[in-house]
Short mmCIF file of C-alpha atoms in Angstrom, two decimals:
data_model
loop_
_atom_site.label_atom_id
_atom_site.label_comp_id
_atom_site.label_asym_id
_atom_site.label_seq_id
_atom_site.Cartn_x
_atom_site.Cartn_y
_atom_site.Cartn_z
CA MET A 1 18.02 64.47 19.23
CA LYS A 2 16.81 63.81 22.78
CA LEU A 3 17.94 60.69 24.58
CA SER A 4 14.33 59.60 25.13
CA GLN A 5 13.77 59.71 21.36
CA LEU A 6 16.79 57.51 20.68
CA LEU A 7 15.70 55.07 23.37
CA GLU A 8 12.63 54.35 21.25
CA ALA A 9 14.94 51.92 19.45
CA PHE A 10 14.70 49.73 22.58
CA PRO A 11 11.11 48.80 23.52
CA GLU A 12 11.99 47.93 27.13
CA TYR A 13 13.47 51.42 27.67
CA GLN A 14 10.79 53.52 25.97
CA GLY A 15 9.29 54.61 29.30
CA ILE A 16 12.41 56.51 30.31
CA LYS A 17 11.85 60.27 30.27
CA ASN A 18 15.10 62.02 29.63
CA ASP A 19 15.46 65.35 27.85
CA THR A 20 19.24 65.17 27.54
CA GLN A 21 20.20 66.42 24.09
CA VAL A 22 22.46 63.70 22.69
CA THR A 23 25.49 65.28 21.03
CA GLY A 24 27.00 62.18 19.48
CA LEU A 25 27.19 58.42 19.26
CA HIS A 26 30.41 56.38 19.40
CA TYR A 27 31.77 52.86 19.83
CA ASP A 28 35.29 54.21 20.52
CA SER A 29 35.55 55.42 24.12
CA ARG A 30 38.37 57.81 23.20
CA LYS A 31 35.98 59.83 21.04
CA ILE A 32 33.32 60.25 23.73
CA GLU A 33 32.45 63.83 24.70
CA PRO A 34 29.83 65.14 27.15
CA ASP A 35 26.29 63.87 26.41
CA ASN A 36 27.46 61.28 23.88
CA ILE A 37 26.13 57.71 23.90
CA PHE A 38 28.75 54.97 24.14
CA VAL A 39 28.00 51.57 22.62
CA ALA A 40 30.34 48.81 23.78
CA ILE A 41 30.91 46.31 20.98
CA ARG A 42 33.17 43.28 20.89
CA GLY A 43 35.85 43.54 18.20
CA HIS A 44 38.40 41.16 16.72
CA LYS A 45 41.25 42.37 18.92
CA THR A 46 39.58 44.31 21.72
CA ASP A 47 36.29 44.54 23.61
CA GLY A 48 34.54 47.86 24.09
CA HIS A 49 33.15 46.64 27.42
CA ASN A 50 36.65 47.07 28.85
CA TYR A 51 36.50 50.82 28.18
CA ILE A 52 33.12 51.73 29.64
CA SER A 53 34.70 53.52 32.62
CA GLN A 54 36.74 55.69 30.26
CA ALA A 55 33.61 56.54 28.26
CA ILE A 56 31.76 57.57 31.43
CA GLU A 57 34.73 59.66 32.60
CA ASN A 58 34.64 61.43 29.23
CA GLY A 59 30.99 62.38 29.78
CA ALA A 60 28.81 59.66 28.25
CA CYS A 61 25.15 60.24 29.12
CA ALA A 62 24.24 56.63 28.33
CA VAL A 63 26.01 53.32 27.89
CA VAL A 64 24.74 50.48 25.72
CA ALA A 65 26.30 47.15 26.68
CA GLU A 66 25.72 43.41 26.81
CA SER A 67 26.66 43.17 30.49
CA GLU A 68 25.13 44.32 33.77
CA SER A 69 26.26 47.62 35.26
CA ASN A 70 28.75 47.46 38.10
CA ILE A 71 29.79 51.10 37.84
CA GLN A 72 28.32 53.90 39.97
CA SER A 73 27.38 56.62 37.51
CA LYS A 74 24.63 59.01 36.46
CA ALA A 75 24.83 57.60 32.94
CA ILE A 76 21.82 55.57 31.87
CA TRP A 77 22.77 51.91 31.45
CA ILE A 78 21.04 50.08 28.60
CA ARG A 79 21.60 46.34 28.62
CA VAL A 80 21.05 44.57 25.29
CA ALA A 81 21.51 41.05 23.98
CA ASN A 82 23.51 42.19 20.95
CA SER A 83 25.30 45.52 21.11
CA ARG A 84 26.25 45.44 17.43
CA GLN A 85 22.58 45.30 16.46
CA ALA A 86 21.88 48.02 19.01
CA LEU A 87 24.59 50.21 17.48
CA ALA A 88 23.11 49.73 14.01
CA ASN A 89 19.59 50.59 15.20
CA LEU A 90 20.76 53.65 17.13
CA ALA A 91 22.91 54.88 14.24
CA ASN A 92 20.08 54.47 11.76
CA LYS A 93 17.70 56.44 14.02
CA TYR A 94 20.29 59.08 14.95
CA PHE A 95 21.03 59.86 11.30
CA GLY A 96 17.39 59.80 10.21
CA ASN A 97 17.16 56.49 8.29
CA PRO A 98 19.28 57.76 5.37
CA SER A 99 18.87 54.67 3.15
CA ASN A 100 15.13 55.41 2.93
CA LYS A 101 16.03 58.70 1.23
CA LEU A 102 18.29 57.02 -1.34
CA CYS A 103 18.25 54.48 -4.10
CA LEU A 104 20.66 51.99 -2.54
CA ILE A 105 22.40 49.26 -4.55
CA GLY A 106 24.23 46.53 -2.60
CA ILE A 107 26.78 44.25 -4.28
CA THR A 108 28.01 41.06 -2.62
CA GLY A 109 30.17 38.13 -3.73
CA THR A 110 33.70 36.83 -3.30
CA ASN A 111 35.13 38.53 -6.38
CA GLY A 112 34.06 41.33 -8.69
CA LYS A 113 32.38 43.65 -6.19
CA THR A 114 34.66 46.62 -6.78
CA THR A 115 34.66 46.38 -10.58
CA THR A 116 30.88 45.97 -10.65
CA ALA A 117 30.51 48.99 -8.35
CA TYR A 118 32.63 51.12 -10.70
CA LEU A 119 30.54 50.00 -13.67
CA VAL A 120 27.23 50.73 -11.94
CA GLU A 121 28.54 54.11 -10.80
CA ASN A 122 29.34 55.10 -14.38
CA ILE A 123 26.00 53.81 -15.70
CA LEU A 124 24.15 55.94 -13.14
CA LYS A 125 26.31 58.97 -13.89
CA ALA A 126 25.71 58.51 -17.63
CA ASN A 127 22.01 58.86 -16.81
CA GLY A 128 22.71 62.13 -15.00
CA LEU A 129 22.10 60.72 -11.53
CA SER A 130 23.96 62.10 -8.51
CA THR A 131 25.88 59.04 -7.35
CA GLY A 132 27.98 58.01 -4.36
CA VAL A 133 30.05 54.85 -3.90
CA ILE A 134 31.20 52.92 -0.82
CA SER A 135 33.84 50.41 -1.88
CA THR A 136 36.96 48.51 -0.89
CA ILE A 137 39.07 51.28 -2.40
CA ASP A 138 37.35 54.34 -0.87
CA TYR A 139 34.02 56.06 -0.45
CA ARG A 140 33.38 58.92 -2.83
CA TYR A 141 30.87 61.39 -4.21
CA HIS A 142 30.97 64.70 -6.11
CA ASP A 143 34.54 63.96 -7.30
CA ARG A 144 35.76 63.74 -3.70
CA ALA A 145 37.25 60.54 -2.29
CA PHE A 146 37.82 59.52 1.33
CA PRO A 147 39.77 56.60 2.84
CA ASN A 148 37.72 53.51 3.70
CA PRO A 149 39.57 51.05 5.97
CA LEU A 150 36.86 48.37 5.61
CA THR A 151 35.04 47.12 2.51
CA THR A 152 31.81 47.86 4.38
CA PRO A 153 32.21 50.32 7.30
CA GLU A 154 30.93 49.71 10.85
CA SER A 155 27.22 50.50 11.10
CA LEU A 156 27.75 53.87 12.79
CA ASP A 157 30.27 54.98 10.16
CA LEU A 158 28.11 53.61 7.35
CA GLN A 159 24.99 55.49 8.47
CA ARG A 160 27.06 58.65 8.92
CA ILE A 161 28.42 58.32 5.37
CA LEU A 162 24.95 57.71 3.93
CA HIS A 163 23.63 60.74 5.85
CA GLU A 164 26.56 62.82 4.59
CA MET A 165 25.79 61.78 1.03
CA THR A 166 22.07 62.58 1.25
CA SER A 167 22.88 65.95 2.82
CA ASN A 168 25.07 66.73 -0.18
CA GLY A 169 22.43 65.93 -2.78
CA ILE A 170 23.34 62.31 -3.56
CA THR A 171 20.31 60.32 -4.74
CA HIS A 172 21.89 56.95 -5.60
CA VAL A 173 24.53 55.01 -3.66
CA VAL A 174 26.41 51.91 -4.84
CA MET A 175 28.01 49.93 -2.03
CA GLU A 176 29.97 46.73 -1.64
CA VAL A 177 28.51 44.45 1.02
CA SER A 178 31.05 42.08 2.54
CA SER A 179 30.20 38.84 4.31
CA HIS A 180 31.79 40.27 7.47
CA SER A 181 29.39 43.21 7.36
CA LEU A 182 26.41 40.87 7.15
CA ALA A 183 27.66 38.63 9.96
CA LEU A 184 28.54 41.59 12.19
CA ASP A 185 25.31 43.55 11.57
CA ARG A 186 27.10 46.50 9.97
CA VAL A 187 24.42 46.87 7.28
CA MET A 188 21.44 46.37 9.60
CA GLY A 189 19.04 49.25 9.00
CA CYS A 190 19.94 49.57 5.31
CA ALA A 191 17.02 49.27 2.90
CA TYR A 192 18.16 48.21 -0.59
CA ASP A 193 16.54 48.90 -3.94
CA VAL A 194 18.79 46.45 -5.81
CA VAL A 195 20.95 43.64 -4.43
CA VAL A 196 23.57 41.94 -6.62
CA PHE A 197 25.26 38.54 -6.34
CA THR A 198 28.50 38.31 -8.35
CA ASN A 199 29.84 34.85 -7.38
CA LEU A 200 31.10 32.74 -4.50
CA SER A 201 34.35 30.82 -4.04
CA GLN A 202 36.62 30.00 -1.11
CA ASP A 203 37.70 32.92 1.04
CA HIS A 204 37.40 34.20 4.63
CA LEU A 205 37.24 30.71 6.16
CA ASP A 206 39.32 32.06 9.04
CA PHE A 207 36.18 34.02 9.95
CA HIS A 208 33.28 31.87 8.72
CA GLU A 209 35.00 28.51 9.42
CA THR A 210 33.10 26.62 6.69
CA MET A 211 32.00 27.33 3.14
CA ASN A 212 28.43 26.62 4.21
CA ASP A 213 28.60 29.35 6.86
CA TYR A 214 30.14 31.75 4.32
CA TRP A 215 27.45 30.91 1.77
CA HIS A 216 24.64 31.28 4.30
CA CYS A 217 25.96 34.70 5.27
CA LYS A 218 25.99 35.94 1.66
CA GLN A 219 22.40 34.77 1.16
CA CYS A 220 21.18 36.99 3.99
CA LEU A 221 21.36 40.09 1.78
CA PHE A 222 18.65 38.61 -0.46
CA GLY A 223 16.01 38.32 2.25
CA PRO A 224 14.34 40.41 4.96
CA PRO A 225 15.05 42.92 6.35
CA TYR A 226 17.37 44.18 3.62
CA ILE A 227 15.02 43.85 0.64
CA SER A 228 11.61 44.02 2.29
CA GLN A 229 11.40 47.77 2.85
CA LYS A 230 11.49 49.08 -0.73
CA GLN A 231 8.40 48.51 -2.88
CA HIS A 232 10.21 47.84 -6.16
CA ALA A 233 13.31 46.02 -4.90
CA HIS A 234 15.11 43.73 -7.38
CA ALA A 235 17.83 41.11 -7.20
CA VAL A 236 20.50 40.66 -9.89
CA ILE A 237 22.08 37.19 -9.79
CA ASN A 238 25.01 35.75 -11.74
CA CYS A 239 23.90 32.32 -12.93
CA ASP A 240 27.29 31.50 -14.45
CA ASN A 241 28.27 30.70 -10.85
CA LYS A 242 26.88 27.52 -9.27
CA PHE A 243 25.98 29.39 -6.11
CA GLY A 244 23.98 31.88 -8.15
CA LEU A 245 22.03 28.98 -9.62
CA ALA A 246 21.33 27.77 -6.08
CA LEU A 247 20.37 31.25 -4.88
CA TYR A 248 17.78 32.42 -7.37
CA PRO A 249 15.01 29.89 -6.52
CA LYS A 250 15.12 31.12 -2.91
CA VAL A 251 14.73 34.84 -3.62
CA GLN A 252 11.23 36.24 -3.18
CA ILE A 253 11.52 39.53 -5.07
CA PRO A 254 11.72 40.21 -8.84
CA GLN A 255 15.02 38.97 -10.25
CA ILE A 256 17.20 39.66 -13.23
CA LEU A 257 19.35 36.63 -14.00
CA ILE A 258 22.60 37.30 -15.82
CA GLY A 259 25.14 35.03 -17.49
CA THR A 260 26.75 34.10 -20.75
CA HIS A 261 23.97 31.63 -21.65
CA GLU A 262 21.09 32.98 -23.72
CA THR A 263 18.48 31.62 -21.29
CA ASN A 264 19.36 34.38 -18.82
CA ASP A 265 17.56 37.73 -18.76
CA VAL A 266 20.82 39.54 -19.49
CA SER A 267 23.37 37.65 -21.56
CA CYS A 268 26.21 37.99 -24.02
CA GLN A 269 27.34 35.26 -26.38
CA ASP A 270 30.60 35.26 -28.33
CA PRO A 271 32.00 38.67 -27.39
CA LYS A 272 35.30 39.65 -28.95
CA ILE A 273 37.83 39.80 -26.11
CA SER A 274 41.40 41.03 -26.44
CA LEU A 275 44.04 42.38 -24.09
CA SER A 276 42.81 45.90 -24.86
CA GLY A 277 39.15 45.24 -24.07
CA MET A 278 36.00 43.60 -25.37
CA SER A 279 33.11 44.28 -27.72
CA GLY A 280 29.83 42.66 -28.67
CA SER A 281 26.14 42.88 -27.91
CA ILE A 282 24.39 42.33 -24.58
CA GLU A 283 20.86 40.96 -24.84
CA THR A 284 18.40 42.38 -22.30
CA PRO A 285 14.60 42.48 -21.82
CA LYS A 286 14.71 46.12 -22.98
CA GLY A 287 16.69 45.38 -26.15
CA PRO A 288 20.36 44.96 -27.09
CA VAL A 289 23.07 46.96 -25.34
CA SER A 290 26.14 47.78 -27.41
CA LEU A 291 29.20 46.44 -25.58
CA LYS A 292 32.46 48.33 -25.92
CA SER A 293 34.72 48.09 -22.89
CA PHE A 294 38.34 48.63 -21.93
CA LEU A 295 37.99 45.81 -19.40
CA THR A 296 39.08 42.35 -20.46
CA GLY A 297 38.55 38.74 -19.45
CA GLN A 298 35.60 36.44 -18.91
CA HIS A 299 35.36 37.48 -15.25
CA ASN A 300 34.95 41.11 -16.27
CA LEU A 301 32.28 40.14 -18.79
CA GLN A 302 30.30 38.75 -15.85
CA ASN A 303 30.87 41.99 -13.92
CA ILE A 304 29.60 43.97 -16.91
CA LEU A 305 26.51 41.78 -17.15
CA CYS A 306 25.81 42.29 -13.43
CA ALA A 307 26.07 46.06 -13.86
CA THR A 308 23.82 45.89 -16.91
CA GLY A 309 21.29 43.98 -14.82
CA VAL A 310 21.29 46.81 -12.27
CA GLY A 311 20.68 49.30 -15.07
CA ILE A 312 17.72 47.27 -16.33
CA ALA A 313 16.31 46.94 -12.79
CA LEU A 314 16.45 50.73 -12.36
CA GLU A 315 15.01 51.33 -15.84
CA ILE A 316 18.10 53.18 -17.05
CA PRO A 317 17.92 53.79 -20.83
CA ILE A 318 19.88 51.32 -22.96
CA ALA A 319 22.08 54.08 -24.39
CA ASP A 320 23.15 55.20 -20.91
CA ILE A 321 23.96 51.63 -19.87
CA SER A 322 26.19 51.27 -22.93
CA SER A 323 27.80 54.65 -22.31
CA GLY A 324 28.52 53.87 -18.65
CA ILE A 325 30.19 50.59 -19.58
CA SER A 326 32.38 52.21 -22.23
CA GLN A 327 33.42 54.99 -19.83
CA THR A 328 34.75 52.50 -17.27
CA SER A 329 38.43 52.10 -18.09
CA CYS A 330 41.19 51.26 -15.62
CA ILE A 331 40.08 50.32 -12.11
CA PRO A 332 42.84 50.75 -9.51
CA GLY A 333 44.61 47.47 -8.85
CA ARG A 334 42.31 45.40 -11.05
CA LEU A 335 44.39 44.00 -13.91
CA GLU A 336 46.02 47.42 -13.97
CA ARG A 337 48.73 47.62 -16.60
CA LEU A 338 51.86 49.63 -15.88
CA THR A 339 52.40 51.16 -19.30
CA ALA A 340 55.86 52.48 -18.40
CA PHE A 341 57.10 49.01 -19.37
CA SER A 342 56.61 49.38 -23.11
CA ASP A 343 58.33 46.18 -24.29
CA ARG A 344 56.60 43.79 -21.86
CA PHE A 345 53.33 43.56 -19.96
CA VAL A 346 53.38 44.27 -16.22
CA PHE A 347 50.02 43.97 -14.42
CA VAL A 348 49.00 44.59 -10.83
CA ASP A 349 45.86 42.81 -9.63
CA TYR A 350 44.01 42.42 -6.34
CA ALA A 351 43.46 38.67 -6.88
CA HIS A 352 43.87 37.10 -3.44
CA THR A 353 41.63 34.04 -3.68
CA PRO A 354 42.21 30.86 -5.72
CA ASP A 355 39.28 31.65 -8.00
CA ALA A 356 40.30 35.26 -8.60
CA LEU A 357 43.91 34.28 -9.28
CA GLU A 358 42.83 31.62 -11.76
CA ASN A 359 40.47 34.06 -13.49
CA VAL A 360 43.10 36.73 -14.00
CA ILE A 361 45.77 34.26 -15.14
CA GLN A 362 43.38 32.57 -17.57
CA CYS A 363 42.58 36.01 -18.97
CA ILE A 364 46.28 36.71 -19.54
CA LEU A 365 46.93 33.27 -21.04
CA GLN A 366 44.52 34.02 -23.88
CA PHE A 367 46.86 36.70 -25.17
CA LYS A 368 50.40 36.00 -23.97
CA THR A 369 53.00 35.23 -26.59
CA ARG A 370 55.92 34.48 -24.27
CA ARG A 371 56.34 33.64 -20.58
CA LEU A 372 54.09 34.49 -17.64
CA ILE A 373 55.84 35.30 -14.35
CA THR A 374 53.52 35.50 -11.34
CA VAL A 375 54.39 37.14 -8.03
CA PHE A 376 51.99 36.34 -5.20
CA GLY A 377 51.58 35.47 -1.53
CA CYS A 378 48.79 34.95 1.00
CA GLY A 379 47.67 37.06 3.94
CA GLY A 380 48.59 36.15 7.48
CA ASP A 381 45.90 35.45 10.11
CA ARG A 382 43.50 34.66 7.29
CA ASP A 383 42.02 31.56 5.63
CA ARG A 384 44.89 29.04 5.65
CA GLY A 385 43.01 26.55 3.50
CA LYS A 386 43.33 28.69 0.40
CA ARG A 387 47.14 28.89 0.57
CA PRO A 388 47.98 25.55 -1.12
CA LEU A 389 45.10 26.12 -3.54
CA MET A 390 46.65 29.39 -4.67
CA GLY A 391 50.03 27.69 -4.93
CA LYS A 392 48.49 25.06 -7.18
CA VAL A 393 46.74 27.61 -9.40
CA ALA A 394 49.77 29.84 -9.85
CA SER A 395 52.26 27.01 -10.44
CA SER A 396 49.97 25.19 -12.87
CA LEU A 397 49.32 28.22 -15.05
CA SER A 398 52.55 30.26 -14.83
CA ASP A 399 55.94 29.68 -16.42
CA LEU A 400 57.60 30.97 -13.25
CA CYS A 401 56.16 31.68 -9.79
CA ILE A 402 57.79 33.89 -7.21
CA VAL A 403 56.22 33.26 -3.82
CA THR A 404 56.49 36.16 -1.40
CA SER A 405 54.82 38.00 1.50
CA ASP A 406 51.38 39.62 1.39
CA ASN A 407 50.32 41.27 4.66
CA PRO A 408 51.81 38.55 6.92
CA ARG A 409 50.39 40.22 10.04
CA SER A 410 51.27 38.19 13.18
CA GLU A 411 52.32 35.03 11.32
CA PRO A 412 55.91 34.29 10.29
CA PRO A 413 56.10 34.86 6.50
CA GLU A 414 58.11 31.64 6.18
CA ALA A 415 55.20 29.64 7.63
CA ILE A 416 52.72 31.17 5.20
CA ILE A 417 55.00 30.48 2.25
CA HIS A 418 55.47 26.90 3.48
CA ASP A 419 51.68 26.43 3.36
CA ILE A 420 51.54 27.86 -0.17
CA CYS A 421 54.32 25.60 -1.40
CA LYS A 422 52.40 22.49 -0.30
CA GLY A 423 50.16 23.05 -3.30
CA ILE A 424 52.85 23.85 -5.88
CA ASN A 425 53.24 21.22 -8.58
CA SER A 426 56.40 19.13 -8.20
CA ASP A 427 57.56 19.95 -11.73
CA ALA A 428 56.78 23.68 -11.50
CA LEU A 429 59.45 26.35 -11.72
CA TYR A 430 59.25 28.62 -8.69
CA LYS A 431 61.35 30.78 -6.41
CA ILE A 432 60.88 32.05 -2.88
CA GLU A 433 61.66 35.63 -1.86
CA ILE A 434 60.14 36.75 1.45
CA ASP A 435 60.81 40.44 0.83
CA ARG A 436 57.97 41.56 -1.46
CA LYS A 437 59.96 44.46 -2.91
CA LYS A 438 62.82 42.14 -3.85
CA ALA A 439 60.33 39.61 -5.27
CA ILE A 440 58.84 42.25 -7.58
CA GLU A 441 62.31 43.38 -8.63
CA MET A 442 63.28 39.75 -9.29
CA ALA A 443 60.23 39.19 -11.49
CA ILE A 444 60.88 42.24 -13.63
CA HIS A 445 64.59 41.48 -13.95
CA GLU A 446 63.77 37.88 -14.91
CA SER A 447 61.35 39.05 -17.61
CA CYS A 448 62.28 39.69 -21.21
CA SER A 449 60.67 41.62 -24.03
CA GLY A 450 57.18 40.22 -24.69
CA ASP A 451 56.86 38.51 -21.30
CA VAL A 452 53.99 39.12 -18.89
CA VAL A 453 54.60 39.87 -15.20
CA LEU A 454 51.59 39.55 -12.91
CA ILE A 455 51.92 41.01 -9.41
CA ALA A 456 48.93 39.61 -7.55
CA GLY A 457 47.31 40.00 -4.16
CA LYS A 458 47.47 43.63 -3.06
CA GLY A 459 46.17 45.58 -6.03
CA HIS A 460 45.20 49.10 -4.95
CA GLU A 461 46.58 48.73 -1.41
CA THR A 462 49.27 51.19 -0.35
CA TYR A 463 50.47 49.38 2.77
CA GLN A 464 51.95 46.13 4.05
CA ILE A 465 50.76 44.81 7.43
CA LEU A 466 53.62 43.28 9.42
CA LYS A 467 53.67 41.75 12.90
CA ASP A 468 54.26 44.94 14.84
CA ARG A 469 53.56 47.74 12.38
CA THR A 470 52.04 48.77 9.08
CA ILE A 471 54.41 50.20 6.48
CA GLU A 472 53.83 52.09 3.26
CA PHE A 473 53.94 49.72 0.32
CA ASP A 474 52.46 50.00 -3.16
CA ASP A 475 53.04 47.21 -5.71
CA ARG A 476 52.67 49.71 -8.55
CA ALA A 477 55.20 52.17 -7.18
CA CYS A 478 57.57 49.35 -6.33
CA ALA A 479 57.44 47.93 -9.86
CA LEU A 480 57.86 51.35 -11.47
CA SER A 481 60.99 51.99 -9.38
CA VAL A 482 62.78 48.99 -10.92
CA ARG A 483 65.44 49.91 -13.41
#
């Protein structure tokens, strides 16, 4: 694509005549090659504006930045008010507006995004649709999976992935939409056919500062420009959550309200839930959907109802919705049972918010016959306000808590644990073990036949982020190594 064509994304630069054939677009100066465009964006730890000289030395034909040029160069300098928005607009144009060629489903909420994405993926596949997924765990299509370092990739990477999927015959894409991606304009340029709200509870207040800011950010997905470009766009909203009840009156497109109460469009009353799964009947505007699932817990029932709502919005046959739900079994790191422990229950779960931890523990409490031992911690350089809340939840509902490290990053693990312990009940039984491997070993050695061990916080993750390095670490592998 010619540089002059890409500059059409910026009205004030449309008069520039330049026939340079742009060979690439990057926000990392190290990746710049001759006739690439470099977009300088401000990150959490570094600022791309500090690397403009390197990008020009590497051959950038144009630089997009928020500052004035003070560098003598042949490269065209494009000054913008917001370089993140500029990157999103350029990426969308460079890759040919890929979301307009897809049926795009966006799922947002504090908890349940990944599970709901898996469920929707299987419902679409049951209908014979060629489906891709962009999730916290990975991005995948055609039985191929690729690492995804962010829940929602940077706009350039996201548009590249969507383009890659359309080029390989994918017609439907299910993606998790994080609050960070909305605040940082990563999903700008995406046109959604269905947007889903799972729930909202405290998280990410290190980034958003207040719950009101966090809530406002989530709401953005349900308004222009994300839902105004597709003619038949729908919203699926969980009304079992108080924020869902507050959201639906504000949404201006057709909605499918889901929840356990019969007044919702999609509902399920009195399902049979056990540790091995759930069954029942889901009521929908298109008729009842037979519910048979390997997933368990009230929180997963809400995820199933959200996915069913997506199926109804896309006019997927009832039988295929039911089939997709039943085909969704174990989701990596989501109440994942390690069956090697045959005489006791050992679960690994991604729960890293107070609400998620309470949900998963309440699910286990319905079925436990003996003790519950919970291993958990809180991430460093993240929302400090949730630390005592998680301490309170775990100590109130567990027979024994083992407080440990969970991606401490630049913070001393002892300081994080101190914050957690402020919320632990005075009469609770708990232990502290900073080393996460030793904490997991301690929990399993403490457990007896019939006990439940819950290892919470990291789920599918295969690393531990320390102050000066990232090491390989997998809760599942660690637990399975205990003898």
